GROMACS .gro file of C-alpha atoms in nm:
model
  249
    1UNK     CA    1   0.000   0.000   0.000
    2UNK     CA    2   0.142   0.322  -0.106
    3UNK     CA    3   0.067   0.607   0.163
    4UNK     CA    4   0.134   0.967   0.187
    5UNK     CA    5   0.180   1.108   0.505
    6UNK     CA    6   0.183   1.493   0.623
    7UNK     CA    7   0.329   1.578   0.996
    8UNK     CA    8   0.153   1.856   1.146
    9UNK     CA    9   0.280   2.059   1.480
   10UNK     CA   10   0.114   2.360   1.609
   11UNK     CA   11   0.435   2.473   1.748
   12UNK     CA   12   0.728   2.697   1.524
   13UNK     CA   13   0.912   2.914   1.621
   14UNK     CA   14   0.866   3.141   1.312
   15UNK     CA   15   0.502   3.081   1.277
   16UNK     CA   16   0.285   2.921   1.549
   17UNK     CA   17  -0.022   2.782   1.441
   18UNK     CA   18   0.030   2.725   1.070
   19UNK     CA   19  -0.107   2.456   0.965
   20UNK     CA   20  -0.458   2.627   1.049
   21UNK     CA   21  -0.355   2.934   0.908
   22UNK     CA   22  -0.605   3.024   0.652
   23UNK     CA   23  -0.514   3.142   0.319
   24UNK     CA   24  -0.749   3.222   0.056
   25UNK     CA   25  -1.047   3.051   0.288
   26UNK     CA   26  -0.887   2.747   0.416
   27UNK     CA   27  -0.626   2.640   0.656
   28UNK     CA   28  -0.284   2.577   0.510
   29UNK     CA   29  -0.322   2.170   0.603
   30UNK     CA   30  -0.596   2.139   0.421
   31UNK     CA   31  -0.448   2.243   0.126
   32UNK     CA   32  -0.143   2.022   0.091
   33UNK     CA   33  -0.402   1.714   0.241
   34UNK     CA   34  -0.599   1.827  -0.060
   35UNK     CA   35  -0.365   1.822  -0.359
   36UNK     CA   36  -0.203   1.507  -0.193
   37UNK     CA   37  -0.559   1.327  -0.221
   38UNK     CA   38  -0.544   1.383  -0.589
   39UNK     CA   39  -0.228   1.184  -0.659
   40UNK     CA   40  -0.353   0.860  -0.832
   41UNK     CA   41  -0.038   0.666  -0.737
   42UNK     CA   42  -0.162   0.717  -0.317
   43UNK     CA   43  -0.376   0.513  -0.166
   44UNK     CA   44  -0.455   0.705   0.109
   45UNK     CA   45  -0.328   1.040   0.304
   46UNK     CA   46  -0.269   1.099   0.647
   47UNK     CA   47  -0.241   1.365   0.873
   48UNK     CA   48  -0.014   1.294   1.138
   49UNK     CA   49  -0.011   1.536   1.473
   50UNK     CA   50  -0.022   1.563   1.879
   51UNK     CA   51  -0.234   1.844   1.829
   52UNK     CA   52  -0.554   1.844   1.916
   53UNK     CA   53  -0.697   2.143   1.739
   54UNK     CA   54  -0.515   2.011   1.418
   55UNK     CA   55  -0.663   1.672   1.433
   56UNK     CA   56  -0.994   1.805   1.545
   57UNK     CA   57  -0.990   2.049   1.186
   58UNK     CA   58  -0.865   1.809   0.946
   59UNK     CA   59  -1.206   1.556   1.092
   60UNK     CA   60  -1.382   1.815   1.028
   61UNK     CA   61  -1.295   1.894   0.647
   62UNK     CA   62  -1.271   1.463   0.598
   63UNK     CA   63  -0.918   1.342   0.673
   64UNK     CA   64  -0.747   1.065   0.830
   65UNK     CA   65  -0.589   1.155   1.148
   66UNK     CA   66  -0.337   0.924   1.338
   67UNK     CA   67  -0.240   1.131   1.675
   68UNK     CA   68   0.104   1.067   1.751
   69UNK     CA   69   0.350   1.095   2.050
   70UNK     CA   70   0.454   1.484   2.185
   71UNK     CA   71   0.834   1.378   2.199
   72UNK     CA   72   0.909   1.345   1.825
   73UNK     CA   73   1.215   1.582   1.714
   74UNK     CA   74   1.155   1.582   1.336
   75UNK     CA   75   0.802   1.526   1.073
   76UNK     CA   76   1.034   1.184   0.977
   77UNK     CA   77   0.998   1.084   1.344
   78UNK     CA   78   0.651   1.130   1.363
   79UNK     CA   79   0.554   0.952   1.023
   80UNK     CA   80   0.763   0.688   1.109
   81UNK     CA   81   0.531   0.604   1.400
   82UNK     CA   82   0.247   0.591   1.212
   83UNK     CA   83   0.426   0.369   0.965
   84UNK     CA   84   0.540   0.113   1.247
   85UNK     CA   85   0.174   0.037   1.340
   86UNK     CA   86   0.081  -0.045   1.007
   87UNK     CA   87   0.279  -0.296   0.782
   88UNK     CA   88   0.041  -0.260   0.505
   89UNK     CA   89   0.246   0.067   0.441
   90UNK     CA   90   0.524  -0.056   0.198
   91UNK     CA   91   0.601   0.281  -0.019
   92UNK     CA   92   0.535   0.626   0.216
   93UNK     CA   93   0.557   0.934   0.099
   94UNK     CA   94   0.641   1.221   0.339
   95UNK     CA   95   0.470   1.587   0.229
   96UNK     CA   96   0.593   1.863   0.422
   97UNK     CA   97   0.260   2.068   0.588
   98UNK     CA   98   0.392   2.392   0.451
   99UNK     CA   99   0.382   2.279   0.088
  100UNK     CA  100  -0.024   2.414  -0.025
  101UNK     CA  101   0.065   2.353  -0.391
  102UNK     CA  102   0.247   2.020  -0.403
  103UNK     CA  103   0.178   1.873  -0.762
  104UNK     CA  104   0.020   1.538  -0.747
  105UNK     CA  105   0.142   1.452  -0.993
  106UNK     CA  106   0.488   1.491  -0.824
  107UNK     CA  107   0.373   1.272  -0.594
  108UNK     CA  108   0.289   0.987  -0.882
  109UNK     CA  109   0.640   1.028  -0.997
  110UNK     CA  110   0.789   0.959  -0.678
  111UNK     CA  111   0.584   0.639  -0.627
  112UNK     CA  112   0.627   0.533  -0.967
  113UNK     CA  113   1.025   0.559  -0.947
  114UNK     CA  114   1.036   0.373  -0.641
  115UNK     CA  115   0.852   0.109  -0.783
  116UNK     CA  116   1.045   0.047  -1.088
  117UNK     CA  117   1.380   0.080  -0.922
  118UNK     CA  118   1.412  -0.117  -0.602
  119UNK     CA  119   1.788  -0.045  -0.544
  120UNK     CA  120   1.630   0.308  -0.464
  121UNK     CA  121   1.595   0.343  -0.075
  122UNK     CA  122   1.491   0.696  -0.061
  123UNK     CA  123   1.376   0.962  -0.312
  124UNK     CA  124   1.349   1.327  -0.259
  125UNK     CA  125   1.238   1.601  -0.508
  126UNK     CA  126   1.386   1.964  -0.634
  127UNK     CA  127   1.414   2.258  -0.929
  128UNK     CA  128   1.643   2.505  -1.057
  129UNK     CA  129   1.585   2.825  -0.894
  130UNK     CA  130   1.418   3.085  -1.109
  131UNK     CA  131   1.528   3.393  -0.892
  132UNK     CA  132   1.922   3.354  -0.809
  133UNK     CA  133   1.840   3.600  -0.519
  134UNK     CA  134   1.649   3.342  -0.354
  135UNK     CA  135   1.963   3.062  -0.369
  136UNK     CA  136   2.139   3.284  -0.148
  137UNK     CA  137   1.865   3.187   0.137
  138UNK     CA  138   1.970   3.010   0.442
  139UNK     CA  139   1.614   2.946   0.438
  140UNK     CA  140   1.643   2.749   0.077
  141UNK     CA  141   1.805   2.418   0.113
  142UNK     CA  142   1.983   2.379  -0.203
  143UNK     CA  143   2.112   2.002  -0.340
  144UNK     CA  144   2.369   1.854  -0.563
  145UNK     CA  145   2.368   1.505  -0.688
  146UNK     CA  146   2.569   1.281  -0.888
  147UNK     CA  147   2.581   1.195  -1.276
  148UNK     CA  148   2.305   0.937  -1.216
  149UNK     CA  149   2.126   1.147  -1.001
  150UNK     CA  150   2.188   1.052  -0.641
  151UNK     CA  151   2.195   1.318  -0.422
  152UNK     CA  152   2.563   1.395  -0.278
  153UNK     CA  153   2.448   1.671  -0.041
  154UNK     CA  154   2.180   1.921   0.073
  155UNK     CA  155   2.295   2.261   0.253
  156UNK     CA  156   2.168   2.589   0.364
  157UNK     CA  157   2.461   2.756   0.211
  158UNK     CA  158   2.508   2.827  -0.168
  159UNK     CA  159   2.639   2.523  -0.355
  160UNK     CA  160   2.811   2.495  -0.577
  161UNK     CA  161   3.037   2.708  -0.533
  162UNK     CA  162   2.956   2.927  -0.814
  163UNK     CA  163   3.320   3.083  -0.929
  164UNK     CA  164   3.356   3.316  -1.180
  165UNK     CA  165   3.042   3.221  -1.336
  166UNK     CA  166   2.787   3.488  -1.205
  167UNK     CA  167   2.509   3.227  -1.198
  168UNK     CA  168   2.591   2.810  -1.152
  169UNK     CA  169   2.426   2.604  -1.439
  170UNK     CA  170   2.303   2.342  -1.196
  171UNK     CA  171   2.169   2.542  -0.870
  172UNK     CA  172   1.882   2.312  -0.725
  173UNK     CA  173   1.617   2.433  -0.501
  174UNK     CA  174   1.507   2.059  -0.274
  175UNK     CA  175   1.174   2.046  -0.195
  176UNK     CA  176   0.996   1.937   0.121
  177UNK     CA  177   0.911   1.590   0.007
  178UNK     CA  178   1.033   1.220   0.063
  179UNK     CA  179   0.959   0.913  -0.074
  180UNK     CA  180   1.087   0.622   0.182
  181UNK     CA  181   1.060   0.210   0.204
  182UNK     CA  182   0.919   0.112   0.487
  183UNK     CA  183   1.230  -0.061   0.609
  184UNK     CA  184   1.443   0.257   0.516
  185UNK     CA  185   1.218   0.488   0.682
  186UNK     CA  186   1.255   0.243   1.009
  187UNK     CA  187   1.613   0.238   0.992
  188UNK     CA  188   1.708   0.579   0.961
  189UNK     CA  189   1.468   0.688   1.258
  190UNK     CA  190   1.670   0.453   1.501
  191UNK     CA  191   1.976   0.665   1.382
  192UNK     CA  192   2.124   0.899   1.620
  193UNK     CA  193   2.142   1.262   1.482
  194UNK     CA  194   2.476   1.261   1.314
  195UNK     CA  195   2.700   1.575   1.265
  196UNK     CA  196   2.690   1.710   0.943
  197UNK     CA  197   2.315   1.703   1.022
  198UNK     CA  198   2.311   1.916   1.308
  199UNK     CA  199   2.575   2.145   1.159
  200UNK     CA  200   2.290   2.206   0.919
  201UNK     CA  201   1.961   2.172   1.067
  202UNK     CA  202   1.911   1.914   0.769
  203UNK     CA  203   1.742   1.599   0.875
  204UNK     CA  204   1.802   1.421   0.546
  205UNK     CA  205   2.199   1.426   0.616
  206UNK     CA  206   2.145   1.205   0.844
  207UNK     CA  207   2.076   0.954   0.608
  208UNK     CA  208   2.330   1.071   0.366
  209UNK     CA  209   2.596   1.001   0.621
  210UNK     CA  210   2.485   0.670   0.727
  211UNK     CA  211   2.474   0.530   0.347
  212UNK     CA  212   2.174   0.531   0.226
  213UNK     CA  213   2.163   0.628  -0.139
  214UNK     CA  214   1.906   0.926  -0.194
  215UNK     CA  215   1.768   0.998  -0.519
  216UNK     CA  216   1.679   1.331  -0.705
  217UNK     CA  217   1.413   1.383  -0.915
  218UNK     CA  218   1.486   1.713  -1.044
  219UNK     CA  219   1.170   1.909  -1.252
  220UNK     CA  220   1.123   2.187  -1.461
  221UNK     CA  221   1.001   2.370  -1.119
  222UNK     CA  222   0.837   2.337  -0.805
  223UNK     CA  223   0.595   2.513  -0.588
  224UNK     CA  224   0.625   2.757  -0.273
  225UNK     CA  225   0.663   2.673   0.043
  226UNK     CA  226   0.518   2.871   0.334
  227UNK     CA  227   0.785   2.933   0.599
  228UNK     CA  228   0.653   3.224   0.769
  229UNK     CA  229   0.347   3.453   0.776
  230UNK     CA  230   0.476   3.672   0.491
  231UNK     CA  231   0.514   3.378   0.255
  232UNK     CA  232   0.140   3.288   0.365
  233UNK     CA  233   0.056   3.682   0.248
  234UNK     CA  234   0.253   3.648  -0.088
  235UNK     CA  235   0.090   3.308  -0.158
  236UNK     CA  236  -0.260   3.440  -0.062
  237UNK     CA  237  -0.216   3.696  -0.352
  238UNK     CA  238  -0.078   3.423  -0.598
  239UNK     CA  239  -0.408   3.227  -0.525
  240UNK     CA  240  -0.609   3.515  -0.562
  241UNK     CA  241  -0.464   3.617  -0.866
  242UNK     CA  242  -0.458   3.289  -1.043
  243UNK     CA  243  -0.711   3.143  -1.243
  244UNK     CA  244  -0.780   2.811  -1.112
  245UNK     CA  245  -0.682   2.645  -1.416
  246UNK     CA  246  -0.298   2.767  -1.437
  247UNK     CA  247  -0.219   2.621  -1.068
  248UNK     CA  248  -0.055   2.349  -1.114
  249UNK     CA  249  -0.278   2.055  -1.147
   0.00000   0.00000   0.00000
């Protein structure tokens, strides 16, 4: 059973509260649960949270809810609890809660690579950035992989190193989504934080430096995430301004 999964937390210390945070008439959450329900390759989405409030919206608007433990440290913590109570759950997908226009048919993709390539333990998504501005971020995790597409590492800082060229030819934005086997999502959860992952605030380093081989699916481009109240206002007027046929579908 292929599953996609979305940890929710009501606590951040740039924006508490956002997963109910309502843009363009509904809450964030219900959003990303939305688009994720459209992916034909899913066969079924859940919200995962120790919030009450966010457990007690999402039954309201239709979703699966599995309330999880208060302790986790990381969204791959919490989904991996979920996971461990169900072993129907072979392929799981991991969509970040900040991510209102995920493609589904992103998601597909994911599923569909996994599938067909077994050797593939983990698979993670990301785009060229359209605004070189924006690569400068600490707050956009860029990505570099290998010639067959594996990724070699993730970082807050600007890589590659761009030179004398003023703009790099392969500058990836990642994106907040994971595609894990249920014994690789298992595994790397009983991993202790390791240290190139807390030099970065990066969870996916951790798997990185324990082994496992991470793929890239790199695409034409990707879709906003919502980090902090102003991205909710700028994404608010992107809705509003958008015909409801040119989001992506």
């Amino acid at each position: 059973m292929n599953i996609a999964i979305i940890p929710a937390r009501w606590g951040s210390t740039r924006f508490p509260g956002k997963p109910l945070h309502v843009i363009a008439g509904k809450p964030l959450l219900q959003r990303v649960w939305e688009r994720c329900c459209r992916a034909t390759k899913i066969d079924g989405t859940i919200i995962a949270t120790d919030n009450m409030r966010i457990a007690e919206a999402a039954f309201d608007w239709g979703a699966e809810v599995a309330l999880t433990s208060s302790n986790h440290q990381s969204g791959t913590d919490r989904i991996a609890e979920v996971v461990s109570r169900a072993r129907e759950f072979s392929l799981i997908v991991n969509v970040q809660a900040d991510e209102p226009l995920i493609n589904p048919r992103l998601l597909d993709r994911l599923v569909s690579i996994l599938q067909q390539n077994r050797q593939i333990e983990m698979i993670t998504a990301a785009h060229p950035f359209q605004n070189p501005a924006e690569a400068e971020s600490p707050h956009q995790v860029k990505v570099v992989a290998d010639l067959s597409g594996k990724a070699l590492y993730f970082s807050r800082s600007l890589i590659p190193y761009p030179g004398n060229r003023k703009w790099p030819l392969r500058l990836l934005r990642h994106q907040g989504v994971y595609g894990f086997r249920r014994q690789t999502l298992l595994r790397l959860v009983k991993w202790k934080p390791t240290p190139l992952e807390q030099a970065e605030s990066l969870e996916q380093l951790r798997a990185l430096e324990n082994g496992v081989r991470v793929h890239v699916l790199v695409t034409k481009q990707g879709s906003p995430g919502v980090d902090t109240p102003e991205d909710a206002a700028a994404l608010e007027q992107i809705i509003a301004r958008a015909e409801i046929g040119s989001l992506p579908q």
